[in-house]
Structures are given as C-alpha cells and as structure tokens.
PDB file of C-alpha atoms in Angstrom:
ATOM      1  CA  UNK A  10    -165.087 -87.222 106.992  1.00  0.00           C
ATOM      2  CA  UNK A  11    -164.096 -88.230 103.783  1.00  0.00           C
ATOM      3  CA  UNK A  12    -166.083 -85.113 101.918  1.00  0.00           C
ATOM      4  CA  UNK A  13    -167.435 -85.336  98.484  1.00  0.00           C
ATOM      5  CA  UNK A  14    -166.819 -88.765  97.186  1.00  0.00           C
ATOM      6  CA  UNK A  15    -167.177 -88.601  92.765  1.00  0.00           C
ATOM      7  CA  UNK A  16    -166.557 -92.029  91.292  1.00  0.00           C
ATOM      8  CA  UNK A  17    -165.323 -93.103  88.681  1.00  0.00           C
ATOM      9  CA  UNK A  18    -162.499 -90.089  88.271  1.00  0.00           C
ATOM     10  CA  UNK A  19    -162.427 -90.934  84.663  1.00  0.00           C
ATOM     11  CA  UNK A  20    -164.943 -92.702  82.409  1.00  0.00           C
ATOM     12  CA  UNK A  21    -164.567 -93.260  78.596  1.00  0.00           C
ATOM     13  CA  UNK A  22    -167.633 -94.126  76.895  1.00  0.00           C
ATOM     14  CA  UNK A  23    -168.172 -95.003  72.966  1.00  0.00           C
ATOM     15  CA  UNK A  24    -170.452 -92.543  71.083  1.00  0.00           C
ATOM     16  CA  UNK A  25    -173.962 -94.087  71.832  1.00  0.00           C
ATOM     17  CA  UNK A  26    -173.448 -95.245  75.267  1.00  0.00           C
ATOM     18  CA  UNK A  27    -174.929 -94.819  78.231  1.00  0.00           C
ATOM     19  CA  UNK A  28    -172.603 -92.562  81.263  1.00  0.00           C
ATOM     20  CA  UNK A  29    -173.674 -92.766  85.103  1.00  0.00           C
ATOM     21  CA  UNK A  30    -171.729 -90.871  86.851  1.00  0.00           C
ATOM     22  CA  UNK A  31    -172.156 -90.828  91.270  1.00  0.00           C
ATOM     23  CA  UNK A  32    -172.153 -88.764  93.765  1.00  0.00           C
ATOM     24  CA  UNK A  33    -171.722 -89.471  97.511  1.00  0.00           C
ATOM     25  CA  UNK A  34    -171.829 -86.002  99.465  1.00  0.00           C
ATOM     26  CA  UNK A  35    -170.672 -84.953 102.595  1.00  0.00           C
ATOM     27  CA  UNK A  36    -171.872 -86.633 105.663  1.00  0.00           C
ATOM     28  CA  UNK A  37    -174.898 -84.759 107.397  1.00  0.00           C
ATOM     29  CA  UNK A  38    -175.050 -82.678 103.481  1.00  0.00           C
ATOM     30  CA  UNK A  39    -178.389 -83.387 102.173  1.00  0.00           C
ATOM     31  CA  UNK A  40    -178.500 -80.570  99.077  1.00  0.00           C
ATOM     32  CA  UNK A  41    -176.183 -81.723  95.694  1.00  0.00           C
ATOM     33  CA  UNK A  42    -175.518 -80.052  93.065  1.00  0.00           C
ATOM     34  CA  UNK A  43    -174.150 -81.105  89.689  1.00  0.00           C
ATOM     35  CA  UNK A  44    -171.913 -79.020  87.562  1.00  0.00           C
ATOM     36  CA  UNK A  45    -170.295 -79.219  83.848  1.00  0.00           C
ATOM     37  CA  UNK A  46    -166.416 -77.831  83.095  1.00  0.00           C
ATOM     38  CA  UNK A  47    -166.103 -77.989  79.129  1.00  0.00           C
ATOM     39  CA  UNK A  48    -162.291 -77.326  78.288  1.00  0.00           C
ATOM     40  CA  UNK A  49    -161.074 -74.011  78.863  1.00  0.00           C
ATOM     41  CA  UNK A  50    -164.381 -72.920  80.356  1.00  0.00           C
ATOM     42  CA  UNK A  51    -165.682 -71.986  83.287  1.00  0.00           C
ATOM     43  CA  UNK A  52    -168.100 -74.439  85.429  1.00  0.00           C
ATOM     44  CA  UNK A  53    -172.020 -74.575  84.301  1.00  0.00           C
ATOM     45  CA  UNK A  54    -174.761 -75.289  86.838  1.00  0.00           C
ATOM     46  CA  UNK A  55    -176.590 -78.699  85.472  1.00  0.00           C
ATOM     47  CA  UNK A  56    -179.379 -79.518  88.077  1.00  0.00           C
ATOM     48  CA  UNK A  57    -179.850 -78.836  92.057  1.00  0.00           C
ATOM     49  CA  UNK A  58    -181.330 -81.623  93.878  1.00  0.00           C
ATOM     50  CA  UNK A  59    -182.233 -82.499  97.852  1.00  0.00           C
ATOM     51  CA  UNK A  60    -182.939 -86.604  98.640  1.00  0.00           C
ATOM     52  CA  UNK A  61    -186.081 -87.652  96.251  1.00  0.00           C
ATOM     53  CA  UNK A  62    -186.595 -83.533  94.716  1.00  0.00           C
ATOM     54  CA  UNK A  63    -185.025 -81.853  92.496  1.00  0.00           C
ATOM     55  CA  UNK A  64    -184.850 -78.595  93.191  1.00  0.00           C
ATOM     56  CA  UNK A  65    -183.699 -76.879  89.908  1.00  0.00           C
ATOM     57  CA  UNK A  66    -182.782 -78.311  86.760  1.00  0.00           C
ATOM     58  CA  UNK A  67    -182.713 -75.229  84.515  1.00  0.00           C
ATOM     59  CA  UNK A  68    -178.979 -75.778  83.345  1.00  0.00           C
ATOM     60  CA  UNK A  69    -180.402 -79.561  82.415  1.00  0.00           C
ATOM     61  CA  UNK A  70    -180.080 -80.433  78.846  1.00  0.00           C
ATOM     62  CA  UNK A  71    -183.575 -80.884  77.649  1.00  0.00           C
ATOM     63  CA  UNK A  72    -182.462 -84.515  76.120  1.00  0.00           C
ATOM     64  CA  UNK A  73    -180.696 -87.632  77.058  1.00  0.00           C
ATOM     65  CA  UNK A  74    -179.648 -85.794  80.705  1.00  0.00           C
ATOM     66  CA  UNK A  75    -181.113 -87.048  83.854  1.00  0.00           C
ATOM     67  CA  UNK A  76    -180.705 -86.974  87.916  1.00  0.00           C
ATOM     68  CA  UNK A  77    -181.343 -88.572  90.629  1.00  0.00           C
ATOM     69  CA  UNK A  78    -180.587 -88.170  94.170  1.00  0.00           C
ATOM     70  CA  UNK A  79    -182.906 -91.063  95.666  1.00  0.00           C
ATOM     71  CA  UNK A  80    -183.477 -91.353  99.811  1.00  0.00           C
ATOM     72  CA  UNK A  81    -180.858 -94.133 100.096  1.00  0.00           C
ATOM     73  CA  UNK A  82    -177.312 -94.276  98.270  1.00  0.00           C
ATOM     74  CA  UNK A  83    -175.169 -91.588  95.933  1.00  0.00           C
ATOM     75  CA  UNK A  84    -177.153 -88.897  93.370  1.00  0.00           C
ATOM     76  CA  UNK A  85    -176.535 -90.466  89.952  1.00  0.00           C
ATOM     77  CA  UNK A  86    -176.004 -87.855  86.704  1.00  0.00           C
ATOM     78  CA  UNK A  87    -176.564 -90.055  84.015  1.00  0.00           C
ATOM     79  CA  UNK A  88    -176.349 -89.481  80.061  1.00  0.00           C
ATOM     80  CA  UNK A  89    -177.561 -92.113  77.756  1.00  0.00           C
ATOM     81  CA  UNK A  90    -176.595 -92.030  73.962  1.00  0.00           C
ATOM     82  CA  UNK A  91    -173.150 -90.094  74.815  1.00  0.00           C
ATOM     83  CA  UNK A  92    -171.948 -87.409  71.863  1.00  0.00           C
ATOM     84  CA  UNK A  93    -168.541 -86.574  71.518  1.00  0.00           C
ATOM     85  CA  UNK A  94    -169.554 -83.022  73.074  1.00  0.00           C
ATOM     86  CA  UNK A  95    -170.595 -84.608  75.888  1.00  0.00           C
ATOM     87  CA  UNK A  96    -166.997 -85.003  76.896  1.00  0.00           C
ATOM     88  CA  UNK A  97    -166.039 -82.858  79.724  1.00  0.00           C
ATOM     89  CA  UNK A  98    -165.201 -83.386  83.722  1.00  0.00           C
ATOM     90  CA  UNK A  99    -168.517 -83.218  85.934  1.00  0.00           C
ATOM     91  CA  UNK A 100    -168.895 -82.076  89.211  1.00  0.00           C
ATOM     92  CA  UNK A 101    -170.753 -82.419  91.855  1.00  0.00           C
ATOM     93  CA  UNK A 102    -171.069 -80.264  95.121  1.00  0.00           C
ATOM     94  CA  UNK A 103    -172.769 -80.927  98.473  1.00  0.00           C
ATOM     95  CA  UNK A 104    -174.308 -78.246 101.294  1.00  0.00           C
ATOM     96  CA  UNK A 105    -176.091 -78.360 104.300  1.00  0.00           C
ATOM     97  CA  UNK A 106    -179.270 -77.114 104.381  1.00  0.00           C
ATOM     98  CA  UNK A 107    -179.184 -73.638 105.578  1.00  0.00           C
ATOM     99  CA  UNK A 108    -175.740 -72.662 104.329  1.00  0.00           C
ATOM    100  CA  UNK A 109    -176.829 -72.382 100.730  1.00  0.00           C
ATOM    101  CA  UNK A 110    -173.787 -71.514  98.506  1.00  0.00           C
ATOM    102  CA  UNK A 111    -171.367 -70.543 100.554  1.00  0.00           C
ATOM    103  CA  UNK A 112    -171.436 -74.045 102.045  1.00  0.00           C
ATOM    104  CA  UNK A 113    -170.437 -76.047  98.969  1.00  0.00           C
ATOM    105  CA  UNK A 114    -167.882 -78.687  98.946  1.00  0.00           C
ATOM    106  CA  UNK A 115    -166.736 -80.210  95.640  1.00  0.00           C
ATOM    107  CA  UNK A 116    -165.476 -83.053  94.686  1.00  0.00           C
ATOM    108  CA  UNK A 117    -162.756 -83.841  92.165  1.00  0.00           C
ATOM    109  CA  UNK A 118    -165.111 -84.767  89.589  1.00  0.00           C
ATOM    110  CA  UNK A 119    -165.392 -87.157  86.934  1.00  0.00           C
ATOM    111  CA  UNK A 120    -163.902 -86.717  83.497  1.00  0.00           C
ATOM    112  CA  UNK A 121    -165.869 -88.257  81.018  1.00  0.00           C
ATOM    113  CA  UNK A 122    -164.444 -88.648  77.423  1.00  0.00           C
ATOM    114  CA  UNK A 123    -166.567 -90.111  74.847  1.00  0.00           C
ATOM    115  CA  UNK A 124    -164.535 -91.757  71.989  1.00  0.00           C
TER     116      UNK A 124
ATOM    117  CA  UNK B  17    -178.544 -62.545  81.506  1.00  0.00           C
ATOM    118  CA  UNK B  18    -176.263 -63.197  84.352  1.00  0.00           C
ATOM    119  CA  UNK B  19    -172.402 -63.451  83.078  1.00  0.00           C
ATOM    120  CA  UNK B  20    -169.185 -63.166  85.171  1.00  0.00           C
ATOM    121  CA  UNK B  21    -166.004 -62.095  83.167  1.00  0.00           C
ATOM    122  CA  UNK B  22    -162.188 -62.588  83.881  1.00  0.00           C
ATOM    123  CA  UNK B  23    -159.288 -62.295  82.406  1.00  0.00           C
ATOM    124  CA  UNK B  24    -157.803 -65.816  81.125  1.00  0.00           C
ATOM    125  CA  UNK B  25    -153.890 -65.212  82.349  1.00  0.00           C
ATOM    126  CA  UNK B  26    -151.793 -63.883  84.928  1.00  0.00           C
ATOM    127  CA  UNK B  27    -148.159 -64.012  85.698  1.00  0.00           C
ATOM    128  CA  UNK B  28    -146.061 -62.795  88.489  1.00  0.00           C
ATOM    129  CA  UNK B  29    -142.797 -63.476  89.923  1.00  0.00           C
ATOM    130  CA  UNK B  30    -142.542 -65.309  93.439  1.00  0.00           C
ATOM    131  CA  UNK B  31    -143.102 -62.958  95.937  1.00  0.00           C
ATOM    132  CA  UNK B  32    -144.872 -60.371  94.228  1.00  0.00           C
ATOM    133  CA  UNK B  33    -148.256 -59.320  94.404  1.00  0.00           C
ATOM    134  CA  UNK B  34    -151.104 -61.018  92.193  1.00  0.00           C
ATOM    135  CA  UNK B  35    -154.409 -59.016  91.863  1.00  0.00           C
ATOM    136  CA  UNK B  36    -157.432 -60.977  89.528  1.00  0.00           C
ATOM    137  CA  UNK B  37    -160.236 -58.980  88.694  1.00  0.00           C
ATOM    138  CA  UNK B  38    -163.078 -60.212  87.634  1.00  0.00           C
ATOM    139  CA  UNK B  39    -166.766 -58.329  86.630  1.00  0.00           C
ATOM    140  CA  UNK B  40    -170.476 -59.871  87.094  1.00  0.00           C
ATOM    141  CA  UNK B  41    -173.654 -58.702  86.173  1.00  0.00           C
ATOM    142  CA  UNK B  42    -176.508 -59.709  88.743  1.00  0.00           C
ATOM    143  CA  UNK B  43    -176.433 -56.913  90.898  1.00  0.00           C
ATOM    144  CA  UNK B  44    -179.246 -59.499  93.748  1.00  0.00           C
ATOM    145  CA  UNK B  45    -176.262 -61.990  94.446  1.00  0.00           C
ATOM    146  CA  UNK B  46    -175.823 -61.722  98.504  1.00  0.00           C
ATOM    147  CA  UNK B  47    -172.276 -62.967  98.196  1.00  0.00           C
ATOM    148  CA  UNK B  48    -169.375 -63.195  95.436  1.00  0.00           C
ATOM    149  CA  UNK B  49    -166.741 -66.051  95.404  1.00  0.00           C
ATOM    150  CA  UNK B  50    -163.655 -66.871  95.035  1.00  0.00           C
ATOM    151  CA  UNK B  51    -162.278 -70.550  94.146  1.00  0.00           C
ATOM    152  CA  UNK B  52    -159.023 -72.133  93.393  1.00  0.00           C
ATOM    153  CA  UNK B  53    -158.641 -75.105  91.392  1.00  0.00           C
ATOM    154  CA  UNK B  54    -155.227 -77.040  91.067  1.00  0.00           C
ATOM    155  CA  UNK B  55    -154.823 -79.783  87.901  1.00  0.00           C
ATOM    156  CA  UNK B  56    -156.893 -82.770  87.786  1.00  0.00           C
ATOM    157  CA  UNK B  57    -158.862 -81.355  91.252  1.00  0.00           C
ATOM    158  CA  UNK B  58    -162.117 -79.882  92.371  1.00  0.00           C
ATOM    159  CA  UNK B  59    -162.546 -76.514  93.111  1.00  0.00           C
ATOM    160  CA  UNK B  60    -161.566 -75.461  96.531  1.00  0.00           C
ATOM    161  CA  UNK B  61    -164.074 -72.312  98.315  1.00  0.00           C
ATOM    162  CA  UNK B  62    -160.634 -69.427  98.974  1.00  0.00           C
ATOM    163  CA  UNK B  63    -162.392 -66.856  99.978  1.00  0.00           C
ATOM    164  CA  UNK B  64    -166.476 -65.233  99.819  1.00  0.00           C
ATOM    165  CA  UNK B  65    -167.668 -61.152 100.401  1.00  0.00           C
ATOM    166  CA  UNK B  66    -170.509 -60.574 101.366  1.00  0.00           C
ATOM    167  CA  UNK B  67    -172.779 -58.194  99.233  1.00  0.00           C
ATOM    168  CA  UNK B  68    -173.201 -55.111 101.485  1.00  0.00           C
ATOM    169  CA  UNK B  69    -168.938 -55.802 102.410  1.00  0.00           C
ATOM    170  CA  UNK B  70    -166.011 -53.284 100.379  1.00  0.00           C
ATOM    171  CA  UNK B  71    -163.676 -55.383 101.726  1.00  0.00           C
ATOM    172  CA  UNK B  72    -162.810 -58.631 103.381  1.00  0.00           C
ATOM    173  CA  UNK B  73    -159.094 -60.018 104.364  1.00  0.00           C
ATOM    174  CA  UNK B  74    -157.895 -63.294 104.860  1.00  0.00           C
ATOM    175  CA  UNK B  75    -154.466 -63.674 105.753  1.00  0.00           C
ATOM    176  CA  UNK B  76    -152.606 -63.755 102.356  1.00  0.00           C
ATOM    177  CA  UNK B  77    -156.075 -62.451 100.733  1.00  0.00           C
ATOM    178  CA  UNK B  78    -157.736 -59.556  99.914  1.00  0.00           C
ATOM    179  CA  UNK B  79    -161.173 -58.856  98.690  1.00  0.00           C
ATOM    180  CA  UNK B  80    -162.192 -55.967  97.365  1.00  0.00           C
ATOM    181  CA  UNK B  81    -165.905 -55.318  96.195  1.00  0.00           C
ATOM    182  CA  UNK B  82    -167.105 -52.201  93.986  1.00  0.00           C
ATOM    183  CA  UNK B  83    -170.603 -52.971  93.475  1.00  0.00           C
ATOM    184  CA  UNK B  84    -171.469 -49.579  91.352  1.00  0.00           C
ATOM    185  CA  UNK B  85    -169.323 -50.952  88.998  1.00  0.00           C
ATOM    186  CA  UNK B  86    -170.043 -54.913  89.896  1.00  0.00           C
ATOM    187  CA  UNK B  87    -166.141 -55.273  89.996  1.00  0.00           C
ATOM    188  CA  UNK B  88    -164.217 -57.484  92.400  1.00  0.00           C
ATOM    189  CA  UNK B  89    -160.938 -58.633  93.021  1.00  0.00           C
ATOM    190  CA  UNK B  90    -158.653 -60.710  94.489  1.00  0.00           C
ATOM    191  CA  UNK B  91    -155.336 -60.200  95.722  1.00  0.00           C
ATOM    192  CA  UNK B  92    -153.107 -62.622  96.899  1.00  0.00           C
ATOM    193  CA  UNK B  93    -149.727 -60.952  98.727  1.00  0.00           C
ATOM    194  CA  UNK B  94    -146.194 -62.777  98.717  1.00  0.00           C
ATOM    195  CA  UNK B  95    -147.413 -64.793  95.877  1.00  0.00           C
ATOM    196  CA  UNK B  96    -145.782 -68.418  96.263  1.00  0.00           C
ATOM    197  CA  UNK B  97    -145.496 -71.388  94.050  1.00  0.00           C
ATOM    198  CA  UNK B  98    -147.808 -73.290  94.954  1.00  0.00           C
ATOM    199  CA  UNK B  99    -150.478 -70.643  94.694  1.00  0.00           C
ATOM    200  CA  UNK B 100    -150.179 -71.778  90.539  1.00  0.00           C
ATOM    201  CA  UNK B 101    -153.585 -72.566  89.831  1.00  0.00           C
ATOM    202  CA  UNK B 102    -156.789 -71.539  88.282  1.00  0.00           C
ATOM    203  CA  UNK B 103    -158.978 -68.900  90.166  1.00  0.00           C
ATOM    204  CA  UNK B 104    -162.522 -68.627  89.792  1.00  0.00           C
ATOM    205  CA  UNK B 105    -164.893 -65.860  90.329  1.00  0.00           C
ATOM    206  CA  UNK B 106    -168.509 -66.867  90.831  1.00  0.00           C
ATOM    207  CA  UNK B 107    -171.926 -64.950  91.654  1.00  0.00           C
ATOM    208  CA  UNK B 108    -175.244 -66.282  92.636  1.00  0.00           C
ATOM    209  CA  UNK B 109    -178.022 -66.799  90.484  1.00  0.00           C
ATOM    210  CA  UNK B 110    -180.940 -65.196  90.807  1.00  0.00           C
ATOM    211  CA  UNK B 111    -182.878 -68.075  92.161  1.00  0.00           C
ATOM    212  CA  UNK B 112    -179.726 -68.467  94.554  1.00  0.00           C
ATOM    213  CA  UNK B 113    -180.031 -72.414  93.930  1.00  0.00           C
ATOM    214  CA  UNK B 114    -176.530 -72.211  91.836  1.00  0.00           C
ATOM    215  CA  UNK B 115    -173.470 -70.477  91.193  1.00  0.00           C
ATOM    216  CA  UNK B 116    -172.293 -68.779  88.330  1.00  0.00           C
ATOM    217  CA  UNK B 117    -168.878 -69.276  87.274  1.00  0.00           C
ATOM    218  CA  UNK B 118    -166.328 -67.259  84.959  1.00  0.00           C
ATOM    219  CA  UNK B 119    -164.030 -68.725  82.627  1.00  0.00           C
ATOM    220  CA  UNK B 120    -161.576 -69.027  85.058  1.00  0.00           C
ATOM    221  CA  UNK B 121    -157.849 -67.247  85.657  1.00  0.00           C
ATOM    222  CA  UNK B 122    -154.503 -69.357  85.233  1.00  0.00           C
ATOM    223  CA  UNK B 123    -151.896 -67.849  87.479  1.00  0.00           C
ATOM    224  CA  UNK B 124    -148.773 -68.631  86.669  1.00  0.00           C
ATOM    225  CA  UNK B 125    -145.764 -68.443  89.554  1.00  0.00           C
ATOM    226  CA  UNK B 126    -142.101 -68.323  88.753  1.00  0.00           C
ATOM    227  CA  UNK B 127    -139.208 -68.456  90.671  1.00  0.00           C
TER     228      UNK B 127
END
C-alpha cells in the first residue's frame, strides 16, 4: 500500500502559467481532500471532494482554482494563470468513507513555486 | 470564526519533558488533533481526543483536553531527537468536511 501518492514533489511555474497538481489516494480511500501550507503558516482547507462530487469547496479561491476528482485516475488541483502568491506546498489527504477526519492520510505534497 | 492558536517555538533538552499547548474556538468539533510534520514531509496523524475525553495516553504521549477553556495539550515524555519537528493542533470545522489547522509549533531537541 503505497498511501497517498502527490506528484510532482516540486513544480516551478512562470507567472501566467497553468499548475496541475495530482493526487492518487489510498487504495480502497474514496474521499480527498486538498490543502494549502503558505510559509510559516499553518495548513488551509482548499476543497473536499468524493469520485465525480465535490463535496465542499468553501476554502476554494473564487478565481483561477479548480478540482477534480473524476471516476477513473488521480484528483487534479489545478491553477491556471499562476501569481507569485500562489507559491506554496499543496496537500492532499485521503479517507475512507466513514472515518471522516480522523482517517486522513497525507501525502508529502507538492511545492509549487511560481517564478 | 473558527481559529486554533499555538505558540510558534519550543525548546527542550533531550530527555526532558515537552508540553505544546494550543487553544481553538469551535466548541461542536467531536475530536481535536495532533500532527507532526518533519522537513520537506506530509503531516503525520500523532495522536486525536475525543471531545467528551480529559485525557488520552499514548505511550510517549499525553493528551490533555480542558474544553471550558477550549485548551489542549500535548506532552511528549523523554523527549528525543528525532521528535524535532513541527506539531500541529487541528479542530474540526463546523461542517466536519475539513480540518482546521494552527500555525504550527517547531520543537527544537538538543543534546
């Protein structure tokens, strides 16, 4: 069991471009989760999502953020037109249904720095 | 609004006792958290209380919960090394679809 699988670890995009970040969760986990680390800050929730819903996306920025976690193949965070303050290392997290929060297994993230 | 608040550093000597405290403000969460996260890795789940719980221990670990004053800590005995890292406290939303995170603790080991 190989547990959450993020790739890539690190990403460097030019202001303007477009980030996808994936997510392959845990086998037999069908809830992810998506969360932001800014430096020197604590983790923010982004967007919930179980295969084809999502679930809640009230820590979604209202622009240029999306998800996906489709019935086949990893959830996909991706950011088009990257800022410099997009720059941060994202995380995703995977449950089983039924465990809710206390289930969650991270991964070790991608660290995206936009240049 | 729902906030959880830590203090940023702590440093003991190996051996000694660390304690992290940590306060949160949604007084619904069922359960409080504790992660550790070591440089360049995910977080990794230590230890979770649930609400109606004063107290859980885990080996090396203690929780304790006061929720009058929506306080909790964590203490870690014989503090070693490779417990260096940064500890998170977290509480549920209200929605319970995510968790809230604080700012995080570095703890800091010597020898």
């Amino acid at each position: 069991n190989a547990g959450v699988m993020q790739n890539p670890r690190h990403l460097v995009r030019r202001r303007g471009q477009e980030a996808r970040l994936r997510c392959s969760p845990m086998k037999g986990h069908s809830h992810v989760y998506w969360y932001r680390q800014l430096p020197e800050e604590g983790l923010k929730f982004m967007v919930y999502l179980q295969k084809e819903n999502i679930i809640d996306e009230s820590g979604m920025p209202k622009e240029r953020f999306s998800a996906e976690f489709p019935k086949e193949g990893p959830s996909i965070l991706r950011i088009q037109q990257v800022v410099r303050g997009d720059s941060a290392a994202y995380f995703c997290a995977s449950s089983q249904p039924g465990q809710g929060n206390y289930g969650y297994t991270f991964g070790s993230g991608t660290r995206l720095t936009v240049v | 609004g729902e906030d959880v608040e830590q203090s940023l550093f702590l440093s003991v000597r190996e051996g000694d006792s660390s304690v992290i405290n940590c306060t949160y403000t949604d007084s619904s969460s069922t359960y409080l958290y504790w992660y550790k996260q070591e440089p360049g890795a995910g977080l990794q789940l230590l230890t979770y209380i649930f609400s109606n719980m004063d107290m859980k221990q885990d080996q090396r670990l203690t929780v304790l919960l006061n929720k009058k004053d929506k306080h909790l800590s964590l203490r870690i005995a014989d503090t070693q090394t490779g417990d260096s890292a940064i500890y998170f406290c977290a509480e549920e939303n209200q929605a319970g679809t995510a968790l809230i995170f604080g700012k995080g603790t570095t703890l800091s080991v010597s020898s």
